[in-house]
Every structure is written in C-alpha cells, then in structure tokens.
Tab-separated table of C-alpha atoms in Angstrom:
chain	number	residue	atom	x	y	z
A	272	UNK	CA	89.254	54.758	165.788
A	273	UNK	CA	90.651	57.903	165.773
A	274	UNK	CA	92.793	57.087	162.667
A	275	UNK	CA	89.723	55.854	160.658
A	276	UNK	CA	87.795	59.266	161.147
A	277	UNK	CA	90.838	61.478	160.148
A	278	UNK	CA	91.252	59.312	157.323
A	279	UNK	CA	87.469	59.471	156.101
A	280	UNK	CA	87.438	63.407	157.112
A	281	UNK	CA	89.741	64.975	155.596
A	282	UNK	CA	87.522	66.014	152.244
A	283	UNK	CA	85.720	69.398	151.261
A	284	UNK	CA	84.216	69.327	153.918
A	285	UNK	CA	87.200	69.878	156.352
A	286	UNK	CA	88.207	72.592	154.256
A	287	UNK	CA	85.330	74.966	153.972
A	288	UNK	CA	85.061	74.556	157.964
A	289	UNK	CA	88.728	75.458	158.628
A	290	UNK	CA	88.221	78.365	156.511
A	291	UNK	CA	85.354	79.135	158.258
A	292	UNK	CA	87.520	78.402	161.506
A	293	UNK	CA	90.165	81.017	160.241
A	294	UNK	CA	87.959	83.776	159.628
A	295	UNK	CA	87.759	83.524	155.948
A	296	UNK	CA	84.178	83.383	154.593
A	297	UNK	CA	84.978	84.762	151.563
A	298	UNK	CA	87.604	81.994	150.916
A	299	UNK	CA	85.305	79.321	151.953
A	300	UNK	CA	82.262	80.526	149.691
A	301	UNK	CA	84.809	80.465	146.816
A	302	UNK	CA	85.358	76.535	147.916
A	303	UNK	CA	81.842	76.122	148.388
A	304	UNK	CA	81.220	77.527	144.866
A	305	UNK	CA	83.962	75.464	143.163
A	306	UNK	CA	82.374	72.390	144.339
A	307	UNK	CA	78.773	72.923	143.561
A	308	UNK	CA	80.510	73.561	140.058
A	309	UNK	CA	82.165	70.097	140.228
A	310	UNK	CA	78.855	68.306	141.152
A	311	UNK	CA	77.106	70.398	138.588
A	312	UNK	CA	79.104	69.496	135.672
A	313	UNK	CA	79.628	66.306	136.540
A	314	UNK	CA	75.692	65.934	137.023
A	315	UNK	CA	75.353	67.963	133.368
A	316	UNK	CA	77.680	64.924	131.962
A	317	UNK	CA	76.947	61.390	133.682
A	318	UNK	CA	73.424	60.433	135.023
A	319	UNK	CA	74.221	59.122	138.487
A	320	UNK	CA	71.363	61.296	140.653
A	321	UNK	CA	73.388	61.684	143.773
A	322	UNK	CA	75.444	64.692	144.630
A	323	UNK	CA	77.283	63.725	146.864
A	324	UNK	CA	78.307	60.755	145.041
A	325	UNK	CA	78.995	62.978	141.982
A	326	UNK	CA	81.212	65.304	143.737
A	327	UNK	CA	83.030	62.166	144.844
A	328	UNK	CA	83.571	60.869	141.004
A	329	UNK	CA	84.686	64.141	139.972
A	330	UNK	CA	87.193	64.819	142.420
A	331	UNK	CA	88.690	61.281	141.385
A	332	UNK	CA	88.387	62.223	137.394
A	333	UNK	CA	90.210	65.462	138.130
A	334	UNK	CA	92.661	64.007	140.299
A	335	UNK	CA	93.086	60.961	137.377
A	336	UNK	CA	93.718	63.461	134.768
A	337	UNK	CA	95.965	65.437	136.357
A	338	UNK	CA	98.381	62.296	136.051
A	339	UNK	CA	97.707	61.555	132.541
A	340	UNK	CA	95.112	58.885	133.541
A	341	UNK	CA	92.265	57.650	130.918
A	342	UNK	CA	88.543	57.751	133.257
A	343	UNK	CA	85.862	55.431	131.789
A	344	UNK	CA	82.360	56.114	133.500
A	345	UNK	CA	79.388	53.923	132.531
A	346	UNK	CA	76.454	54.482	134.868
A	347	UNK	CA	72.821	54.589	135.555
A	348	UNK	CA	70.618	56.939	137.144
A	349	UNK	CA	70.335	56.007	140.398
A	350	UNK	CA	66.920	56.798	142.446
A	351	UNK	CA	67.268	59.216	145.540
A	352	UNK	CA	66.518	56.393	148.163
A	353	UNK	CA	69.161	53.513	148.320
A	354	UNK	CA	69.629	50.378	150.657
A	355	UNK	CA	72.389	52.512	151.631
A	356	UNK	CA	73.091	55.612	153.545
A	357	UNK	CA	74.286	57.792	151.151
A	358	UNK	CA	76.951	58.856	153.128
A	359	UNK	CA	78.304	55.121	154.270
A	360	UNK	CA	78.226	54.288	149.855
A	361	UNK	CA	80.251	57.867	149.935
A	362	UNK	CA	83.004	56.427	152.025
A	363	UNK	CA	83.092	53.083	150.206
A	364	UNK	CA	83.225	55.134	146.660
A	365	UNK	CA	85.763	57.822	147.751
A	366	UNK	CA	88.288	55.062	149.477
A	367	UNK	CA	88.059	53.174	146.305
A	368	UNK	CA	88.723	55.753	143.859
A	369	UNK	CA	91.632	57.335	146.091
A	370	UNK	CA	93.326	53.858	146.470
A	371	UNK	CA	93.058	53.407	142.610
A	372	UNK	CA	94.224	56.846	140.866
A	373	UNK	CA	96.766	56.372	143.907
A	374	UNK	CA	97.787	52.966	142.218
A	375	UNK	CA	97.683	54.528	138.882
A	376	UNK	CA	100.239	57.483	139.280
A	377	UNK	CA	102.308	54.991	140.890
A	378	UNK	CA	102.306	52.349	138.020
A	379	UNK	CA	104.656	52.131	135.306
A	380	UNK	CA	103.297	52.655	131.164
A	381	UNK	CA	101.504	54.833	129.601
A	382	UNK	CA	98.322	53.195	129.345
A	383	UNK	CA	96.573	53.986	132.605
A	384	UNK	CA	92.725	53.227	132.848
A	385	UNK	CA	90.357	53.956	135.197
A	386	UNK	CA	87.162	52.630	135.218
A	387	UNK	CA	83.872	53.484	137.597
A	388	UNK	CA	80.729	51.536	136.260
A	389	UNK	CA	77.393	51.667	138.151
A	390	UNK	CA	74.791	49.064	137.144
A	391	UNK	CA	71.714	47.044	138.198
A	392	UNK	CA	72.235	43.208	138.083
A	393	UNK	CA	69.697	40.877	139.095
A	394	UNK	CA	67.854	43.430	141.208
A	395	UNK	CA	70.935	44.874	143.574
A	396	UNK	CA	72.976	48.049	142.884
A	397	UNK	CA	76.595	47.366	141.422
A	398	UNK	CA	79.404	50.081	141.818
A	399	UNK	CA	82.327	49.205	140.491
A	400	UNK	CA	85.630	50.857	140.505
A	401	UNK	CA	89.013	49.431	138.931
A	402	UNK	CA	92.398	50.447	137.512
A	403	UNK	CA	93.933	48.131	134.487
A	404	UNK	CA	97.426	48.248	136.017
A	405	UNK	CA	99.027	47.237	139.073
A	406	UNK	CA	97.723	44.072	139.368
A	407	UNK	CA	97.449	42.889	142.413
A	408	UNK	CA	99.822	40.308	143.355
A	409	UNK	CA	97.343	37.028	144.536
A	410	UNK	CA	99.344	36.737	147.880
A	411	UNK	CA	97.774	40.182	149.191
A	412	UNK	CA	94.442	40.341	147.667
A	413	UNK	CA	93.421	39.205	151.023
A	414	UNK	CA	95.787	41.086	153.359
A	415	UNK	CA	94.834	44.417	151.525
A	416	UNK	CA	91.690	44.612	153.680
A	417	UNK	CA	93.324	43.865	157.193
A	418	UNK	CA	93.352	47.191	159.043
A	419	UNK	CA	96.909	49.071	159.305
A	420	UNK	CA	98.157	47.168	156.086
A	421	UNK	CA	99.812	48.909	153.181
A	422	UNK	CA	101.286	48.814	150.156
A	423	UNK	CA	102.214	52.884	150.196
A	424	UNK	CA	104.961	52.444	152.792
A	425	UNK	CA	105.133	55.666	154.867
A	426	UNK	CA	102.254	57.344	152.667
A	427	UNK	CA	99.684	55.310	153.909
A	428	UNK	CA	98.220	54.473	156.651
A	429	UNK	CA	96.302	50.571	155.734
A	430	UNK	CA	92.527	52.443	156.621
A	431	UNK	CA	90.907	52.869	153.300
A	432	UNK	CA	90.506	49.320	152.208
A	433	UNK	CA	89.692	48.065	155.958
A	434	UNK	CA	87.144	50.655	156.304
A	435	UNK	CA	85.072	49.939	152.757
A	436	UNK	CA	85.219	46.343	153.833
A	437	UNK	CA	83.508	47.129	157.171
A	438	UNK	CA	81.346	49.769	155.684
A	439	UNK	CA	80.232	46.766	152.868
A	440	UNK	CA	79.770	44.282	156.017
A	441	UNK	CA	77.416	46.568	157.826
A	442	UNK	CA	75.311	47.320	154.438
C-alpha cells in the first residue's frame, strides 16, 4: 500500500509542502503561482470546468511537448458535481496521461499523437486518453493492469495501471 500512495503522491502537491518543509515560502509561493498559471491558461483554452483536472491535462501537454509530441484535446464542459470524487477521476486521469506521454517518448517515428477527449455518450461521462503508437501487443493488454507489472523495466514500478483499474472498479 505504501507503494501505491508514493506513486499517486508525488505531484505539486508534494512539492510546495517540502518547500514549505525546508523553510522556503518564497520558493513554494513561486510553485504555487506557476501552477495556478497552468490551470488558468489551460482553463482560458479548453472548457473542461475542473481545476484540478485542468492542472492535470496541462502538466501532461507540457510534459508531451517537451518530447516533440502532437496533444489533441476535444472536450466538454463538465458540471462541478460528478459521480466521481474529483480527486479519485484525478488519479485515474493523471496515471493515464503519465503512462502514455511515457509510451510516447519511448516510441520510435516522428509522428507521436496524443489524444485526451472528454464526452457525454448515452448519459455517462467519457474520458478518454490514448497515444497512436506503441501498440499494445494483445498478449499484455490484460497483464498491464495486474499490480507490480511493467513494461518500463527498472523505471517503473507496475502501480499506475493497477491503481486506475481499482479506482474505475470502486466508481
């Protein structure tokens, strides 16, 4: 259990606290202000409603064009109250996104797409999140979501898909 938290933790969160922790307010007010910036201007560009979901998304476009990665974002506003706790859809979002750009930068070509679409269908929510290339060979697709499995060798640790598959169970 431990492993899952320090997985799901370790966001801006974490680091505007261990600022905090190290005596430097001034450092984590900067943080603070860089990522009400983020959410901002990410709020300023797509329609989703949700900060914290927001701030999510554009950590993952920043991080996707860093690497030379095309981001595709077709989305609805979404109302403040969901069937969801916001922070449990957080978790599933973030885990996603991470676990794609990571597959991206990893991938050979050039053309590298990701694509986060949020959409009503039939009455229920739909967030999706995919990457054109790797494709997943059929032998994992259902391994990927057994805790401790991996396809990052030493860099990961086979929590992120496990816990949005529990996360989707209990919602």
């Amino acid at each position: 259990r431990l492993r899952i938290y320090k997985h799901d933790f370790m966001n801006h969160l974490q680091i505007i606290q261990c600022l905090l922790e190290m005596n430097q307010p001034g450092k984590a007010f900067e943080y603070l202000q860089n990522v009400t910036k983020q959410g901002k201007s990410i709020s300023l560009n797509y329609e989703i409603g949700i900060p914290e979901l927001e701030s999510a998304i554009f950590t993952a476009i920043e991080s996707a064009e860093k690497h030379n990665i095309h981001v595709k974002i077709d989305t609805i506003h979404l109302p403040d109250q969901l069937p969801i706790k916001k922070f449990d859809l957080v978790k599933i979002i973030t885990n996603l996104l991470k676990n794609a750009v990571y597959a991206l930068q990893h991938a050979e070509g050039d053309e590298k797409n990701l694509i986060i679409k949020i959409y009503m269908d039939l009455d229920e929510y739909v967030f999706e999140i995919s990457n054109n290339v790797p494709i997943i060979p059929e032998e994992l697709r259902e391994q990927i979501f057994i805790k401790g499995f991996t396809t990052k060798n030493k860099e990961g640790n086979g929590l992120g898909l496990y816990i949005v598959k529990k996360l989707v169970e209990k919602n």
